[in-house]
Amino acid sequence: ILSVEWLLCVDIRLEPLLKRITPIHVPVRSLSVLWTVYALLWLGLGFALRIFPLRVCGMVILFFTIMKAACIDSWTSYQDVLWGYDNECPRVAVNPYFMTMLCPVIPALILAVWTNRLRTAVDEQERAAWKMVGIFGTITLLIYASVECYEYYNSIDPVFFGTASLTVFWTVAATVFAGISLYFRSPLLRCFAVVILWFALLKALLVDLMQRPDYLMPFWNAYAVPMIAVAVMLTILGHLFYAFSAGDDKKAERGLYRFFIYGGVVFLWLVMSAECFQSVQLLQTDHEAWKAQMALSILWSVFAGVLILIGFLFRSPVLRWMAITLFAMTLLKILVADMAGMNELYRFGAVFGLAMVLSLAAWAYQRFKPENPDKNSGNG
């Protein structure tokens, strides 16, 4: 009854005033604010007086408010909003659409964390219910924040930022969830981070790759930026999760994190190789194929050198074996493919450069090789 009365009041009396602030769908979105205040009233009374039915009533209202914000309010958003800068005031994250969404989500997240940490105030079933409310609130927040990020940067530069911004945002969000999960030692937040990062990886492969035009600038374009960001964060998060999930009962989970580490390294190598090869092909005017092959061989040598250095720093035999394999592939490629179209000077330079890198790698093996086997001391 109160909701109907509020809708009639907003629609008839207050709509002209509120339309100066938010010109679209005032009654629908203002109802979410009303439900949030109503839920917090019952929750405050329920926790203060220790009355379980009042807390359940407030929780149910808050849950339905979050579902309304995700399923109904999101369909009535961002239709006529002027993104970018309006009167020198940025509209991203401070527009009425995003602010009304935060009304139910922020209290839900706070109460979910508070009831989970304060175990004496509520029982196990109520903590599980609040955890479910917090999950839905987190998903709603990610949906709205993704729309905010995409709409804002797409209005600035739809060619570059419009494609890369959402993938980069999901990668940053996964990093934030990973840091929080490691601080609170929460497996649920760790799963959130992994799922979001895999969504970013799938978007980079299935969406960004299909929209990729020919770029002259390597490693800094709408295709390479999200790809490299996802690959680097996949490797870093895999290493962090592997280090913090030690235990005999987590062998399958640790094996998955090892796959993240080495999969991220391979994915980064593939992306950088494709960027280097295509950019050199587009930049040259004589269309000689051996120049792009030569640039690719140089990139592989540098990548293998960096990889073997990281393998020594983190005592990882697998990374060092990957570097040795890449050195062997580079040497075979130079001898079989690159030598066919080069003149004598370039042949000498290619072989000499690769020999120097291999000599440095061999010296590093003799200088930094640990006394104990890596399999007893390293973490992979």
mmCIF file with all atom_site columns, C-alpha atoms in Angstrom, residues 30-124:
data_model
loop_
_atom_site.group_PDB
_atom_site.id
_atom_site.type_symbol
_atom_site.label_atom_id
_atom_site.label_alt_id
_atom_site.label_comp_id
_atom_site.label_asym_id
_atom_site.label_entity_id
_atom_site.label_seq_id
_atom_site.pdbx_PDB_ins_code
_atom_site.Cartn_x
_atom_site.Cartn_y
_atom_site.Cartn_z
_atom_site.occupancy
_atom_site.B_iso_or_equiv
_atom_site.pdbx_formal_charge
_atom_site.auth_seq_id
_atom_site.auth_comp_id
_atom_site.auth_asym_id
_atom_site.auth_atom_id
_atom_site.pdbx_PDB_model_num
ATOM 1  C CA . SER A 1 30  ? 12.389 6.078   -6.858  1.00 0.00 ? 30  SER A CA 1
ATOM 2  C CA . LEU A 1 31  ? 10.490 2.981   -5.746  1.00 0.00 ? 31  LEU A CA 1
ATOM 3  C CA . SER A 1 32  ? 13.824 1.172   -5.294  1.00 0.00 ? 32  SER A CA 1
ATOM 4  C CA . VAL A 1 33  ? 14.952 3.882   -2.888  1.00 0.00 ? 33  VAL A CA 1
ATOM 5  C CA . LEU A 1 34  ? 11.700 3.619   -0.941  1.00 0.00 ? 34  LEU A CA 1
ATOM 6  C CA . TRP A 1 35  ? 11.979 -0.163  -0.645  1.00 0.00 ? 35  TRP A CA 1
ATOM 7  C CA . THR A 1 36  ? 15.566 0.153   0.565   1.00 0.00 ? 36  THR A CA 1
ATOM 8  C CA . VAL A 1 37  ? 14.613 2.591   3.317   1.00 0.00 ? 37  VAL A CA 1
ATOM 9  C CA . TYR A 1 38  ? 11.660 0.395   4.263   1.00 0.00 ? 38  TYR A CA 1
ATOM 10 C CA . ALA A 1 39  ? 13.881 -2.712  4.458   1.00 0.00 ? 39  ALA A CA 1
ATOM 11 C CA . LEU A 1 40  ? 16.518 -0.944  6.545   1.00 0.00 ? 40  LEU A CA 1
ATOM 12 C CA . LEU A 1 41  ? 13.788 0.178   8.968   1.00 0.00 ? 41  LEU A CA 1
ATOM 13 C CA . TRP A 1 42  ? 12.690 -3.380  9.631   1.00 0.00 ? 42  TRP A CA 1
ATOM 14 C CA . LEU A 1 43  ? 16.270 -4.640  9.752   1.00 0.00 ? 43  LEU A CA 1
ATOM 15 C CA . GLY A 1 44  ? 17.248 -1.973  12.265  1.00 0.00 ? 44  GLY A CA 1
ATOM 16 C CA . LEU A 1 45  ? 14.301 -2.850  14.499  1.00 0.00 ? 45  LEU A CA 1
ATOM 17 C CA . GLY A 1 46  ? 14.956 -6.564  14.099  1.00 0.00 ? 46  GLY A CA 1
ATOM 18 C CA . PHE A 1 47  ? 18.632 -6.354  15.069  1.00 0.00 ? 47  PHE A CA 1
ATOM 19 C CA . ALA A 1 48  ? 18.011 -3.837  17.877  1.00 0.00 ? 48  ALA A CA 1
ATOM 20 C CA . LEU A 1 49  ? 15.147 -5.804  19.470  1.00 0.00 ? 49  LEU A CA 1
ATOM 21 C CA . ARG A 1 50  ? 16.538 -9.241  18.458  1.00 0.00 ? 50  ARG A CA 1
ATOM 22 C CA . ILE A 1 51  ? 13.289 -10.192 16.699  1.00 0.00 ? 51  ILE A CA 1
ATOM 23 C CA . PHE A 1 52  ? 13.884 -12.761 13.981  1.00 0.00 ? 52  PHE A CA 1
ATOM 24 C CA . PRO A 1 53  ? 10.666 -12.229 11.916  1.00 0.00 ? 53  PRO A CA 1
ATOM 25 C CA . LEU A 1 54  ? 11.417 -8.519  11.534  1.00 0.00 ? 54  LEU A CA 1
ATOM 26 C CA . ARG A 1 55  ? 14.900 -9.315  10.230  1.00 0.00 ? 55  ARG A CA 1
ATOM 27 C CA . VAL A 1 56  ? 13.474 -11.843 7.761   1.00 0.00 ? 56  VAL A CA 1
ATOM 28 C CA . CYS A 1 57  ? 10.953 -9.274  6.541   1.00 0.00 ? 57  CYS A CA 1
ATOM 29 C CA . GLY A 1 58  ? 13.699 -6.675  5.984   1.00 0.00 ? 58  GLY A CA 1
ATOM 30 C CA . MET A 1 59  ? 15.940 -9.218  4.273   1.00 0.00 ? 59  MET A CA 1
ATOM 31 C CA . VAL A 1 60  ? 13.196 -10.301 1.855   1.00 0.00 ? 60  VAL A CA 1
ATOM 32 C CA . ILE A 1 61  ? 12.364 -6.693  0.946   1.00 0.00 ? 61  ILE A CA 1
ATOM 33 C CA . LEU A 1 62  ? 16.036 -5.863  0.401   1.00 0.00 ? 62  LEU A CA 1
ATOM 34 C CA . PHE A 1 63  ? 16.513 -8.970  -1.750  1.00 0.00 ? 63  PHE A CA 1
ATOM 35 C CA . PHE A 1 64  ? 13.554 -8.093  -3.974  1.00 0.00 ? 64  PHE A CA 1
ATOM 36 C CA . THR A 1 65  ? 14.855 -4.539  -4.251  1.00 0.00 ? 65  THR A CA 1
ATOM 37 C CA . ILE A 1 66  ? 18.180 -5.837  -5.545  1.00 0.00 ? 66  ILE A CA 1
ATOM 38 C CA . MET A 1 67  ? 16.405 -8.104  -8.019  1.00 0.00 ? 67  MET A CA 1
ATOM 39 C CA . LYS A 1 68  ? 14.284 -5.155  -9.171  1.00 0.00 ? 68  LYS A CA 1
ATOM 40 C CA . ALA A 1 69  ? 17.406 -3.038  -9.646  1.00 0.00 ? 69  ALA A CA 1
ATOM 41 C CA . ALA A 1 70  ? 19.072 -5.773  -11.711 1.00 0.00 ? 70  ALA A CA 1
ATOM 42 C CA . CYS A 1 71  ? 16.088 -6.939  -13.788 1.00 0.00 ? 71  CYS A CA 1
ATOM 43 C CA . ILE A 1 72  ? 13.769 -3.915  -14.114 1.00 0.00 ? 72  ILE A CA 1
ATOM 44 C CA . ASP A 1 73  ? 15.759 -0.743  -13.445 1.00 0.00 ? 73  ASP A CA 1
ATOM 45 C CA . SER A 1 74  ? 18.558 -1.842  -15.740 1.00 0.00 ? 74  SER A CA 1
ATOM 46 C CA . TRP A 1 75  ? 16.114 -1.964  -18.673 1.00 0.00 ? 75  TRP A CA 1
ATOM 47 C CA . THR A 1 76  ? 15.090 1.650   -18.081 1.00 0.00 ? 76  THR A CA 1
ATOM 48 C CA . SER A 1 77  ? 18.601 3.080   -17.825 1.00 0.00 ? 77  SER A CA 1
ATOM 49 C CA . TYR A 1 78  ? 20.984 5.063   -19.976 1.00 0.00 ? 78  TYR A CA 1
ATOM 50 C CA . GLN A 1 79  ? 18.571 5.901   -22.792 1.00 0.00 ? 79  GLN A CA 1
ATOM 51 C CA . ASP A 1 80  ? 18.911 9.682   -22.924 1.00 0.00 ? 80  ASP A CA 1
ATOM 52 C CA . VAL A 1 81  ? 21.848 10.266  -20.587 1.00 0.00 ? 81  VAL A CA 1
ATOM 53 C CA . LEU A 1 82  ? 24.509 12.612  -21.956 1.00 0.00 ? 82  LEU A CA 1
ATOM 54 C CA . TRP A 1 83  ? 27.747 10.784  -21.254 1.00 0.00 ? 83  TRP A CA 1
ATOM 55 C CA . GLY A 1 84  ? 31.151 12.404  -21.103 1.00 0.00 ? 84  GLY A CA 1
ATOM 56 C CA . TYR A 1 85  ? 31.104 15.908  -19.659 1.00 0.00 ? 85  TYR A CA 1
ATOM 57 C CA . ASP A 1 86  ? 27.990 17.998  -19.177 1.00 0.00 ? 86  ASP A CA 1
ATOM 58 C CA . ASN A 1 87  ? 28.717 21.533  -17.961 1.00 0.00 ? 87  ASN A CA 1
ATOM 59 C CA . GLU A 1 88  ? 32.210 20.390  -16.960 1.00 0.00 ? 88  GLU A CA 1
ATOM 60 C CA . CYS A 1 89  ? 30.737 17.770  -14.614 1.00 0.00 ? 89  CYS A CA 1
ATOM 61 C CA . PRO A 1 90  ? 31.382 14.070  -15.296 1.00 0.00 ? 90  PRO A CA 1
ATOM 62 C CA . ARG A 1 91  ? 28.209 11.990  -15.333 1.00 0.00 ? 91  ARG A CA 1
ATOM 63 C CA . VAL A 1 92  ? 29.841 8.605   -14.911 1.00 0.00 ? 92  VAL A CA 1
ATOM 64 C CA . ALA A 1 93  ? 29.046 6.919   -11.564 1.00 0.00 ? 93  ALA A CA 1
ATOM 65 C CA . VAL A 1 94  ? 27.304 10.061  -10.249 1.00 0.00 ? 94  VAL A CA 1
ATOM 66 C CA . ASN A 1 95  ? 24.169 9.906   -12.375 1.00 0.00 ? 95  ASN A CA 1
ATOM 67 C CA . PRO A 1 96  ? 20.823 8.981   -10.749 1.00 0.00 ? 96  PRO A CA 1
ATOM 68 C CA . TYR A 1 97  ? 20.772 5.526   -12.349 1.00 0.00 ? 97  TYR A CA 1
ATOM 69 C CA . PHE A 1 98  ? 23.958 4.344   -10.702 1.00 0.00 ? 98  PHE A CA 1
ATOM 70 C CA . MET A 1 99  ? 23.192 6.082   -7.388  1.00 0.00 ? 99  MET A CA 1
ATOM 71 C CA . THR A 1 100 ? 19.736 4.489   -7.048  1.00 0.00 ? 100 THR A CA 1
ATOM 72 C CA . MET A 1 101 ? 21.290 1.098   -7.746  1.00 0.00 ? 101 MET A CA 1
ATOM 73 C CA . LEU A 1 102 ? 23.763 1.633   -4.908  1.00 0.00 ? 102 LEU A CA 1
ATOM 74 C CA . CYS A 1 103 ? 20.910 2.222   -2.423  1.00 0.00 ? 103 CYS A CA 1
ATOM 75 C CA . PRO A 1 104 ? 20.033 -1.489  -1.983  1.00 0.00 ? 104 PRO A CA 1
ATOM 76 C CA . VAL A 1 105 ? 23.403 -2.949  -2.921  1.00 0.00 ? 105 VAL A CA 1
ATOM 77 C CA . ILE A 1 106 ? 25.655 -1.180  -0.409  1.00 0.00 ? 106 ILE A CA 1
ATOM 78 C CA . PRO A 1 107 ? 23.531 -2.073  2.686   1.00 0.00 ? 107 PRO A CA 1
ATOM 79 C CA . ALA A 1 108 ? 23.251 -5.658  1.421   1.00 0.00 ? 108 ALA A CA 1
ATOM 80 C CA . LEU A 1 109 ? 27.038 -6.010  1.094   1.00 0.00 ? 109 LEU A CA 1
ATOM 81 C CA . ILE A 1 110 ? 27.679 -4.417  4.494   1.00 0.00 ? 110 ILE A CA 1
ATOM 82 C CA . LEU A 1 111 ? 25.136 -6.636  6.260   1.00 0.00 ? 111 LEU A CA 1
ATOM 83 C CA . ALA A 1 112 ? 26.419 -9.748  4.467   1.00 0.00 ? 112 ALA A CA 1
ATOM 84 C CA . VAL A 1 113 ? 29.975 -9.098  5.651   1.00 0.00 ? 113 VAL A CA 1
ATOM 85 C CA . TRP A 1 114 ? 28.862 -8.074  9.151   1.00 0.00 ? 114 TRP A CA 1
ATOM 86 C CA . THR A 1 115 ? 26.659 -11.125 9.773   1.00 0.00 ? 115 THR A CA 1
ATOM 87 C CA . ASN A 1 116 ? 29.337 -13.437 8.416   1.00 0.00 ? 116 ASN A CA 1
ATOM 88 C CA . ARG A 1 117 ? 31.992 -12.033 10.753  1.00 0.00 ? 117 ARG A CA 1
ATOM 89 C CA . LEU A 1 118 ? 29.725 -11.530 13.806  1.00 0.00 ? 118 LEU A CA 1
ATOM 90 C CA . ARG A 1 119 ? 28.746 -15.142 14.263  1.00 0.00 ? 119 ARG A CA 1
ATOM 91 C CA . THR A 1 120 ? 27.101 -14.710 17.690  1.00 0.00 ? 120 THR A CA 1
ATOM 92 C CA . ALA A 1 121 ? 24.378 -12.320 16.444  1.00 0.00 ? 121 ALA A CA 1
ATOM 93 C CA . VAL A 1 122 ? 22.678 -14.661 13.961  1.00 0.00 ? 122 VAL A CA 1
ATOM 94 C CA . ASP A 1 123 ? 22.467 -18.395 13.393  1.00 0.00 ? 123 ASP A CA 1
ATOM 95 C CA . GLU A 1 124 ? 23.927 -20.437 10.559  1.00 0.00 ? 124 GLU A CA 1
#
